[in-house]
Amino acid sequence: MSEEKKKIMFTVRKAPHGSIYVYEGLEVKLIMAAYDADISVVFVDDGVFAVKQGQNTKALGIKGFAATYGALVDYEITKVFVDRQSMEERGMSEDDLLVIGEDEDTEEPIKPQVVDSDEIAAMMAEQHNILAF
Amino acid sequence: MKLAVCIYEGPYNHEASDTAYNFIQAALKRGHEFKGIFFYHDGVYNVTKLMEPPQDDRHIANRWSQLGATGIDIVVCIAAAKRRGIVDDVLVPNVRISGLGQLTMMAIEADRLVVFGD
């Protein structure tokens, strides 16, 4: 590779249902993962609900997309973070998070990594570009 | 600076399209270069020629078309467009439908990708 990969971060700030931002935002991640960029995803604010396990959209009458997050690691999107404060403010704990893939060697399930706001800020400062959904 | 713009919201309903347009005009005056403008989510509605706003109001689609005529690449996301009934036939001139790969290239090539929307 001739030059360093561009760092592109996605922030997911909205609740997964009620608007289409998070769903269509997921489509962008899956496409961008196919390109030569260093992708990371951060769930903050109501966005943390998107990675809550056990979602069921049947009563909403819409197609759910939470299951697709289970393929993030398969898409080589492994830098997936959740803001600790946003999660705690909404009564969620690490146990509530869904699985985004499994470890190639150990087959252990991989979950998003819970991080503090200052770590997110530090990561943001390193990005080439940030896309918010 | 090399810039790119992504617009999430539909016309008239939300200020995002107007703010983005004004931002681009101001940035061009300051000598910045645009790698492209990308319409996503309901933003795809901004460039349909079927819109017919009152004559004493701005014509948002024509405005984008005129900007496209200056050579700036204006792209409508095909996935978002298909979902909303926006196809090639209804687009104003100087705008094209393409994939999210175009947004990816803008994000990689531009120094700043500026997103307008909620």
PDB file of C-alpha atoms in Angstrom:
ATOM      1  CA  MET A   1       0.000   0.000   0.000  1.00  0.00           C
ATOM      2  CA  SER A   2       1.391   3.351  -1.030  1.00  0.00           C
ATOM      3  CA  GLU A   3      -0.183   5.535   1.605  1.00  0.00           C
ATOM      4  CA  GLU A   4      -1.839   5.241   4.960  1.00  0.00           C
ATOM      5  CA  LYS A   5      -5.508   4.279   4.979  1.00  0.00           C
ATOM      6  CA  LYS A   6      -7.916   7.124   5.603  1.00  0.00           C
ATOM      7  CA  LYS A   7      -9.643   6.902   8.971  1.00  0.00           C
ATOM      8  CA  ILE A   8     -13.404   7.232   8.674  1.00  0.00           C
ATOM      9  CA  MET A   9     -15.637   7.116  11.735  1.00  0.00           C
ATOM     10  CA  PHE A  10     -19.374   6.588  11.890  1.00  0.00           C
ATOM     11  CA  THR A  11     -21.277   7.922  14.839  1.00  0.00           C
ATOM     12  CA  VAL A  12     -24.723   6.481  15.501  1.00  0.00           C
ATOM     13  CA  ARG A  13     -26.617   8.942  17.683  1.00  0.00           C
ATOM     14  CA  LYS A  14     -30.274   8.225  17.028  1.00  0.00           C
ATOM     15  CA  ALA A  15     -32.639   5.518  18.198  1.00  0.00           C
ATOM     16  CA  PRO A  16     -32.755   2.640  15.705  1.00  0.00           C
ATOM     17  CA  HIS A  17     -36.469   2.985  15.005  1.00  0.00           C
ATOM     18  CA  GLY A  18     -38.714   6.000  14.521  1.00  0.00           C
ATOM     19  CA  SER A  19     -36.609   7.269  11.620  1.00  0.00           C
ATOM     20  CA  ILE A  20     -34.556   5.659   8.883  1.00  0.00           C
ATOM     21  CA  TYR A  21     -31.200   7.300   9.662  1.00  0.00           C
ATOM     22  CA  VAL A  22     -29.719   4.406  11.586  1.00  0.00           C
ATOM     23  CA  TYR A  23     -30.880   1.756   9.135  1.00  0.00           C
ATOM     24  CA  GLU A  24     -29.622   3.573   6.048  1.00  0.00           C
ATOM     25  CA  GLY A  25     -26.519   4.497   8.015  1.00  0.00           C
ATOM     26  CA  LEU A  26     -25.829   0.803   8.460  1.00  0.00           C
ATOM     27  CA  GLU A  27     -26.041   0.351   4.690  1.00  0.00           C
ATOM     28  CA  VAL A  28     -23.318   2.994   4.295  1.00  0.00           C
ATOM     29  CA  LYS A  29     -21.037   1.155   6.732  1.00  0.00           C
ATOM     30  CA  LEU A  30     -21.381  -2.139   4.897  1.00  0.00           C
ATOM     31  CA  ILE A  31     -20.533  -0.521   1.556  1.00  0.00           C
ATOM     32  CA  MET A  32     -17.635   1.539   2.895  1.00  0.00           C
ATOM     33  CA  ALA A  33     -16.162  -1.547   4.541  1.00  0.00           C
ATOM     34  CA  ALA A  34     -15.446  -2.863   1.048  1.00  0.00           C
ATOM     35  CA  TYR A  35     -13.175   0.101   0.357  1.00  0.00           C
ATOM     36  CA  ASP A  36      -9.641   0.717   1.465  1.00  0.00           C
ATOM     37  CA  ALA A  37     -10.402   2.786   4.543  1.00  0.00           C
ATOM     38  CA  ASP A  38      -9.910   2.377   8.280  1.00  0.00           C
ATOM     39  CA  ILE A  39     -13.515   2.214   9.497  1.00  0.00           C
ATOM     40  CA  SER A  40     -14.730   2.647  13.056  1.00  0.00           C
ATOM     41  CA  VAL A  41     -18.237   2.903  14.481  1.00  0.00           C
ATOM     42  CA  VAL A  42     -19.292   4.605  17.695  1.00  0.00           C
ATOM     43  CA  PHE A  43     -22.740   4.316  19.259  1.00  0.00           C
ATOM     44  CA  VAL A  44     -23.613   7.308  21.412  1.00  0.00           C
ATOM     45  CA  ASP A  45     -26.741   8.974  22.839  1.00  0.00           C
ATOM     46  CA  ASP A  46     -29.910   7.103  21.752  1.00  0.00           C
ATOM     47  CA  GLY A  47     -27.740   5.291  19.213  1.00  0.00           C
ATOM     48  CA  VAL A  48     -26.816   2.796  21.925  1.00  0.00           C
ATOM     49  CA  PHE A  49     -30.308   1.298  21.561  1.00  0.00           C
ATOM     50  CA  ALA A  50     -29.312   0.141  18.084  1.00  0.00           C
ATOM     51  CA  VAL A  51     -26.911  -2.396  19.574  1.00  0.00           C
ATOM     52  CA  LYS A  52     -29.248  -3.665  22.269  1.00  0.00           C
ATOM     53  CA  GLN A  53     -29.798  -7.384  21.966  1.00  0.00           C
ATOM     54  CA  GLY A  54     -33.223  -8.984  21.711  1.00  0.00           C
ATOM     55  CA  GLN A  55     -34.859  -6.332  19.527  1.00  0.00           C
ATOM     56  CA  ASN A  56     -38.145  -7.325  17.944  1.00  0.00           C
ATOM     57  CA  THR A  57     -39.732  -5.015  15.364  1.00  0.00           C
ATOM     58  CA  LYS A  58     -42.709  -7.228  14.612  1.00  0.00           C
ATOM     59  CA  ALA A  59     -45.197  -4.992  16.395  1.00  0.00           C
ATOM     60  CA  LEU A  60     -43.829  -1.987  14.477  1.00  0.00           C
ATOM     61  CA  GLY A  61     -44.626  -3.690  11.189  1.00  0.00           C
ATOM     62  CA  ILE A  62     -41.172  -2.897   9.833  1.00  0.00           C
ATOM     63  CA  LYS A  63     -38.194  -4.957   8.825  1.00  0.00           C
ATOM     64  CA  GLY A  64     -35.693  -5.063  11.659  1.00  0.00           C
ATOM     65  CA  PHE A  65     -32.016  -4.693  10.913  1.00  0.00           C
ATOM     66  CA  ALA A  66     -30.400  -5.436  14.287  1.00  0.00           C
ATOM     67  CA  ALA A  67     -29.424  -8.907  13.042  1.00  0.00           C
ATOM     68  CA  THR A  68     -27.193  -7.283  10.418  1.00  0.00           C
ATOM     69  CA  TYR A  69     -24.956  -5.929  13.175  1.00  0.00           C
ATOM     70  CA  GLY A  70     -24.115  -9.569  13.830  1.00  0.00           C
ATOM     71  CA  ALA A  71     -22.224  -9.536  10.537  1.00  0.00           C
ATOM     72  CA  LEU A  72     -20.083  -6.448  11.201  1.00  0.00           C
ATOM     73  CA  VAL A  73     -16.979  -8.512  11.971  1.00  0.00           C
ATOM     74  CA  ASP A  74     -17.562 -10.558   8.800  1.00  0.00           C
ATOM     75  CA  TYR A  75     -17.498  -7.236   6.931  1.00  0.00           C
ATOM     76  CA  GLU A  76     -14.189  -6.556   8.672  1.00  0.00           C
ATOM     77  CA  ILE A  77     -15.716  -3.795  10.767  1.00  0.00           C
ATOM     78  CA  THR A  78     -14.104  -4.627  14.081  1.00  0.00           C
ATOM     79  CA  LYS A  79     -13.614  -1.193  15.630  1.00  0.00           C
ATOM     80  CA  VAL A  80     -17.063  -0.902  17.164  1.00  0.00           C
ATOM     81  CA  PHE A  81     -17.526   1.144  20.319  1.00  0.00           C
ATOM     82  CA  VAL A  82     -20.328   2.087  22.675  1.00  0.00           C
ATOM     83  CA  ASP A  83     -20.266   5.171  24.880  1.00  0.00           C
ATOM     84  CA  ARG A  84     -20.425   4.049  28.483  1.00  0.00           C
ATOM     85  CA  GLN A  85     -22.212   7.132  29.769  1.00  0.00           C
ATOM     86  CA  SER A  86     -24.928   7.028  27.069  1.00  0.00           C
ATOM     87  CA  MET A  87     -25.487   3.363  27.858  1.00  0.00           C
ATOM     88  CA  GLU A  88     -25.700   3.843  31.614  1.00  0.00           C
ATOM     89  CA  GLU A  89     -28.008   6.851  31.274  1.00  0.00           C
ATOM     90  CA  ARG A  90     -30.419   4.567  29.450  1.00  0.00           C
ATOM     91  CA  GLY A  91     -30.284   1.762  31.961  1.00  0.00           C
ATOM     92  CA  MET A  92     -28.216  -0.503  29.737  1.00  0.00           C
ATOM     93  CA  SER A  93     -25.202  -2.532  30.741  1.00  0.00           C
ATOM     94  CA  GLU A  94     -22.566  -4.397  28.771  1.00  0.00           C
ATOM     95  CA  ASP A  95     -24.695  -7.559  29.110  1.00  0.00           C
ATOM     96  CA  ASP A  96     -27.422  -5.925  26.998  1.00  0.00           C
ATOM     97  CA  LEU A  97     -25.186  -5.528  23.951  1.00  0.00           C
ATOM     98  CA  LEU A  98     -25.685  -7.719  20.910  1.00  0.00           C
ATOM     99  CA  VAL A  99     -22.955  -9.793  19.292  1.00  0.00           C
ATOM    100  CA  ILE A 100     -21.243  -8.330  16.212  1.00  0.00           C
ATOM    101  CA  GLY A 101     -19.408 -11.479  15.155  1.00  0.00           C
ATOM    102  CA  GLU A 102     -17.098 -14.116  16.458  1.00  0.00           C
ATOM    103  CA  ASP A 103     -13.364 -14.444  16.922  1.00  0.00           C
ATOM    104  CA  GLU A 104     -11.811 -16.280  13.962  1.00  0.00           C
ATOM    105  CA  ASP A 105      -9.623 -18.489  16.116  1.00  0.00           C
ATOM    106  CA  THR A 106     -11.480 -19.005  19.362  1.00  0.00           C
ATOM    107  CA  GLU A 107     -15.023 -18.630  17.942  1.00  0.00           C
ATOM    108  CA  GLU A 108     -15.782 -16.518  21.008  1.00  0.00           C
ATOM    109  CA  PRO A 109     -18.564 -13.988  20.419  1.00  0.00           C
ATOM    110  CA  ILE A 110     -17.386 -10.426  19.892  1.00  0.00           C
ATOM    111  CA  LYS A 111     -19.371  -7.534  21.323  1.00  0.00           C
ATOM    112  CA  PRO A 112     -18.948  -3.791  20.831  1.00  0.00           C
ATOM    113  CA  GLN A 113     -16.339  -2.339  23.121  1.00  0.00           C
ATOM    114  CA  VAL A 114     -17.609  -0.069  25.896  1.00  0.00           C
ATOM    115  CA  VAL A 115     -15.486   3.068  26.166  1.00  0.00           C
ATOM    116  CA  ASP A 116     -15.558   6.374  28.008  1.00  0.00           C
ATOM    117  CA  SER A 117     -16.362   9.681  26.353  1.00  0.00           C
ATOM    118  CA  ASP A 118     -12.795  10.933  26.576  1.00  0.00           C
ATOM    119  CA  GLU A 119     -11.582   7.874  24.648  1.00  0.00           C
ATOM    120  CA  ILE A 120     -14.184   8.583  21.977  1.00  0.00           C
ATOM    121  CA  ALA A 121     -13.068  12.195  21.825  1.00  0.00           C
ATOM    122  CA  ALA A 122      -9.466  11.059  21.363  1.00  0.00           C
ATOM    123  CA  MET A 123     -10.473   8.685  18.565  1.00  0.00           C
ATOM    124  CA  MET A 124     -12.535  11.398  16.885  1.00  0.00           C
ATOM    125  CA  ALA A 125      -9.562  13.724  16.900  1.00  0.00           C
ATOM    126  CA  GLU A 126      -7.614  11.165  14.829  1.00  0.00           C
ATOM    127  CA  GLN A 127     -10.231  10.772  12.094  1.00  0.00           C
ATOM    128  CA  HIS A 128      -9.916  11.953   8.534  1.00  0.00           C
ATOM    129  CA  ASN A 129     -13.689  12.248   8.261  1.00  0.00           C
ATOM    130  CA  ILE A 130     -16.702  11.501  10.440  1.00  0.00           C
ATOM    131  CA  LEU A 131     -20.192  10.575   9.253  1.00  0.00           C
ATOM    132  CA  ALA A 132     -23.040  10.937  11.722  1.00  0.00           C
ATOM    133  CA  PHE A 133     -26.293   9.018  11.598  1.00  0.00           C
TER     134      PHE A 133
ATOM    135  CA  MET B   1      -9.323  22.853   1.070  1.00  0.00           C
ATOM    136  CA  LYS B   2     -10.949  19.898  -0.660  1.00  0.00           C
ATOM    137  CA  LEU B   3     -14.515  19.583   0.597  1.00  0.00           C
ATOM    138  CA  ALA B   4     -17.447  17.231   0.098  1.00  0.00           C
ATOM    139  CA  VAL B   5     -21.021  17.642   1.239  1.00  0.00           C
ATOM    140  CA  CYS B   6     -23.637  15.064   2.189  1.00  0.00           C
ATOM    141  CA  ILE B   7     -27.273  16.156   2.553  1.00  0.00           C
ATOM    142  CA  TYR B   8     -29.714  14.008   4.521  1.00  0.00           C
ATOM    143  CA  GLU B   9     -32.957  15.991   4.444  1.00  0.00           C
ATOM    144  CA  GLY B  10     -35.664  16.679   1.896  1.00  0.00           C
ATOM    145  CA  PRO B  11     -36.308  20.123   0.343  1.00  0.00           C
ATOM    146  CA  TYR B  12     -38.505  22.832   1.946  1.00  0.00           C
ATOM    147  CA  ASN B  13     -39.359  20.541   4.848  1.00  0.00           C
ATOM    148  CA  HIS B  14     -35.971  21.159   6.436  1.00  0.00           C
ATOM    149  CA  GLU B  15     -33.299  23.827   6.221  1.00  0.00           C
ATOM    150  CA  ALA B  16     -30.464  21.362   5.563  1.00  0.00           C
ATOM    151  CA  SER B  17     -30.597  21.710   1.781  1.00  0.00           C
ATOM    152  CA  ASP B  18     -30.626  25.535   1.958  1.00  0.00           C
ATOM    153  CA  THR B  19     -27.853  25.670   4.529  1.00  0.00           C
ATOM    154  CA  ALA B  20     -25.728  23.280   2.489  1.00  0.00           C
ATOM    155  CA  TYR B  21     -26.282  25.371  -0.637  1.00  0.00           C
ATOM    156  CA  ASN B  22     -25.309  28.580   1.141  1.00  0.00           C
ATOM    157  CA  PHE B  23     -22.286  26.875   2.679  1.00  0.00           C
ATOM    158  CA  ILE B  24     -21.124  25.678  -0.734  1.00  0.00           C
ATOM    159  CA  GLN B  25     -21.568  29.120  -2.295  1.00  0.00           C
ATOM    160  CA  ALA B  26     -19.582  30.731   0.516  1.00  0.00           C
ATOM    161  CA  ALA B  27     -16.850  28.090   0.355  1.00  0.00           C
ATOM    162  CA  LEU B  28     -16.513  28.446  -3.433  1.00  0.00           C
ATOM    163  CA  LYS B  29     -16.115  32.214  -3.011  1.00  0.00           C
ATOM    164  CA  ARG B  30     -13.289  31.532  -0.590  1.00  0.00           C
ATOM    165  CA  GLY B  31     -11.575  29.360  -3.196  1.00  0.00           C
ATOM    166  CA  HIS B  32     -12.316  25.918  -1.765  1.00  0.00           C
ATOM    167  CA  GLU B  33     -12.758  22.945  -4.066  1.00  0.00           C
ATOM    168  CA  PHE B  34     -15.629  20.430  -3.945  1.00  0.00           C
ATOM    169  CA  LYS B  35     -15.014  16.736  -4.549  1.00  0.00           C
ATOM    170  CA  GLY B  36     -18.759  16.218  -4.734  1.00  0.00           C
ATOM    171  CA  ILE B  37     -22.199  16.608  -3.237  1.00  0.00           C
ATOM    172  CA  PHE B  38     -24.056  13.490  -2.150  1.00  0.00           C
ATOM    173  CA  PHE B  39     -27.787  13.202  -1.449  1.00  0.00           C
ATOM    174  CA  TYR B  40     -28.797  10.531   1.039  1.00  0.00           C
ATOM    175  CA  HIS B  41     -31.906   9.602   3.054  1.00  0.00           C
ATOM    176  CA  ASP B  42     -34.779  11.986   2.114  1.00  0.00           C
ATOM    177  CA  GLY B  43     -32.118  14.242   0.600  1.00  0.00           C
ATOM    178  CA  VAL B  44     -32.713  12.434  -2.689  1.00  0.00           C
ATOM    179  CA  TYR B  45     -35.929  14.477  -3.095  1.00  0.00           C
ATOM    180  CA  ASN B  46     -33.912  17.672  -3.567  1.00  0.00           C
ATOM    181  CA  VAL B  47     -33.187  17.060  -7.233  1.00  0.00           C
ATOM    182  CA  THR B  48     -36.464  15.900  -8.744  1.00  0.00           C
ATOM    183  CA  LYS B  49     -37.701  17.964 -11.671  1.00  0.00           C
ATOM    184  CA  LEU B  50     -41.269  17.135 -10.638  1.00  0.00           C
ATOM    185  CA  MET B  51     -41.176  19.749  -7.898  1.00  0.00           C
ATOM    186  CA  GLU B  52     -43.051  22.943  -8.676  1.00  0.00           C
ATOM    187  CA  PRO B  53     -42.682  25.403  -5.821  1.00  0.00           C
ATOM    188  CA  PRO B  54     -44.566  28.736  -5.807  1.00  0.00           C
ATOM    189  CA  GLN B  55     -42.938  31.135  -8.272  1.00  0.00           C
ATOM    190  CA  ASP B  56     -41.952  33.640  -5.616  1.00  0.00           C
ATOM    191  CA  ASP B  57     -39.964  30.999  -3.742  1.00  0.00           C
ATOM    192  CA  ARG B  58     -36.557  29.482  -4.467  1.00  0.00           C
ATOM    193  CA  HIS B  59     -36.551  26.456  -6.765  1.00  0.00           C
ATOM    194  CA  ILE B  60     -34.351  24.064  -4.838  1.00  0.00           C
ATOM    195  CA  ALA B  61     -33.931  21.429  -7.550  1.00  0.00           C
ATOM    196  CA  ASN B  62     -33.040  23.983 -10.230  1.00  0.00           C
ATOM    197  CA  ARG B  63     -30.558  25.579  -7.889  1.00  0.00           C
ATOM    198  CA  TRP B  64     -28.732  22.259  -7.439  1.00  0.00           C
ATOM    199  CA  SER B  65     -28.898  21.662 -11.175  1.00  0.00           C
ATOM    200  CA  GLN B  66     -27.272  25.037 -11.850  1.00  0.00           C
ATOM    201  CA  LEU B  67     -24.528  24.193  -9.396  1.00  0.00           C
ATOM    202  CA  GLY B  68     -24.046  20.852 -11.155  1.00  0.00           C
ATOM    203  CA  ALA B  69     -23.694  22.742 -14.456  1.00  0.00           C
ATOM    204  CA  THR B  70     -20.574  24.427 -13.076  1.00  0.00           C
ATOM    205  CA  GLY B  71     -18.886  21.031 -12.987  1.00  0.00           C
ATOM    206  CA  ILE B  72     -19.423  19.963  -9.394  1.00  0.00           C
ATOM    207  CA  ASP B  73     -20.297  16.269  -9.201  1.00  0.00           C
ATOM    208  CA  ILE B  74     -23.785  15.911  -7.689  1.00  0.00           C
ATOM    209  CA  VAL B  75     -24.730  12.352  -6.831  1.00  0.00           C
ATOM    210  CA  VAL B  76     -27.989  10.830  -5.625  1.00  0.00           C
ATOM    211  CA  CYS B  77     -27.711   7.565  -3.727  1.00  0.00           C
ATOM    212  CA  ILE B  78     -29.328   4.796  -5.726  1.00  0.00           C
ATOM    213  CA  ALA B  79     -30.357   2.742  -2.699  1.00  0.00           C
ATOM    214  CA  ALA B  80     -32.030   5.704  -1.001  1.00  0.00           C
ATOM    215  CA  ALA B  81     -33.552   6.845  -4.327  1.00  0.00           C
ATOM    216  CA  LYS B  82     -35.083   3.482  -5.218  1.00  0.00           C
ATOM    217  CA  ARG B  83     -36.743   3.278  -1.831  1.00  0.00           C
ATOM    218  CA  ARG B  84     -38.362   6.673  -2.450  1.00  0.00           C
ATOM    219  CA  GLY B  85     -39.334   6.434  -6.110  1.00  0.00           C
ATOM    220  CA  ILE B  86     -36.578   8.695  -7.401  1.00  0.00           C
ATOM    221  CA  VAL B  87     -35.245   7.439 -10.732  1.00  0.00           C
ATOM    222  CA  ASP B  88     -33.108   8.861 -13.565  1.00  0.00           C
ATOM    223  CA  ASP B  89     -36.194  10.042 -15.464  1.00  0.00           C
ATOM    224  CA  VAL B  90     -37.256  12.474 -12.751  1.00  0.00           C
ATOM    225  CA  LEU B  91     -33.852  14.053 -12.086  1.00  0.00           C
ATOM    226  CA  VAL B  92     -32.988  17.616 -13.032  1.00  0.00           C
ATOM    227  CA  PRO B  93     -30.012  17.929 -15.428  1.00  0.00           C
ATOM    228  CA  ASN B  94     -26.408  17.832 -14.156  1.00  0.00           C
ATOM    229  CA  VAL B  95     -27.186  15.357 -11.395  1.00  0.00           C
ATOM    230  CA  ARG B  96     -26.562  11.625 -11.500  1.00  0.00           C
ATOM    231  CA  ILE B  97     -27.661   8.528  -9.629  1.00  0.00           C
ATOM    232  CA  SER B  98     -24.897   6.306  -8.310  1.00  0.00           C
ATOM    233  CA  GLY B  99     -23.915   4.157  -5.375  1.00  0.00           C
ATOM    234  CA  LEU B 100     -22.601   4.682  -1.892  1.00  0.00           C
ATOM    235  CA  GLY B 101     -19.150   3.993  -3.293  1.00  0.00           C
ATOM    236  CA  GLN B 102     -19.238   7.578  -4.534  1.00  0.00           C
ATOM    237  CA  LEU B 103     -19.808   8.845  -0.990  1.00  0.00           C
ATOM    238  CA  THR B 104     -16.938   6.625   0.115  1.00  0.00           C
ATOM    239  CA  MET B 105     -14.627   8.174  -2.465  1.00  0.00           C
ATOM    240  CA  MET B 106     -15.714  11.659  -1.384  1.00  0.00           C
ATOM    241  CA  ALA B 107     -15.017  10.744   2.255  1.00  0.00           C
ATOM    242  CA  ILE B 108     -11.570   9.459   1.327  1.00  0.00           C
ATOM    243  CA  GLU B 109     -10.580  12.210  -1.108  1.00  0.00           C
ATOM    244  CA  ALA B 110     -11.984  15.263   0.655  1.00  0.00           C
ATOM    245  CA  ASP B 111     -10.174  16.926   3.541  1.00  0.00           C
ATOM    246  CA  ARG B 112     -13.554  17.542   5.132  1.00  0.00           C
ATOM    247  CA  LEU B 113     -16.885  15.846   4.563  1.00  0.00           C
ATOM    248  CA  VAL B 114     -19.602  18.164   5.824  1.00  0.00           C
ATOM    249  CA  VAL B 115     -22.952  16.558   6.640  1.00  0.00           C
ATOM    250  CA  PHE B 116     -26.187  18.571   6.675  1.00  0.00           C
ATOM    251  CA  GLY B 117     -29.192  17.064   8.420  1.00  0.00           C
ATOM    252  CA  ASP B 118     -30.583  15.957  11.732  1.00  0.00           C
TER     253      ASP B 118
END
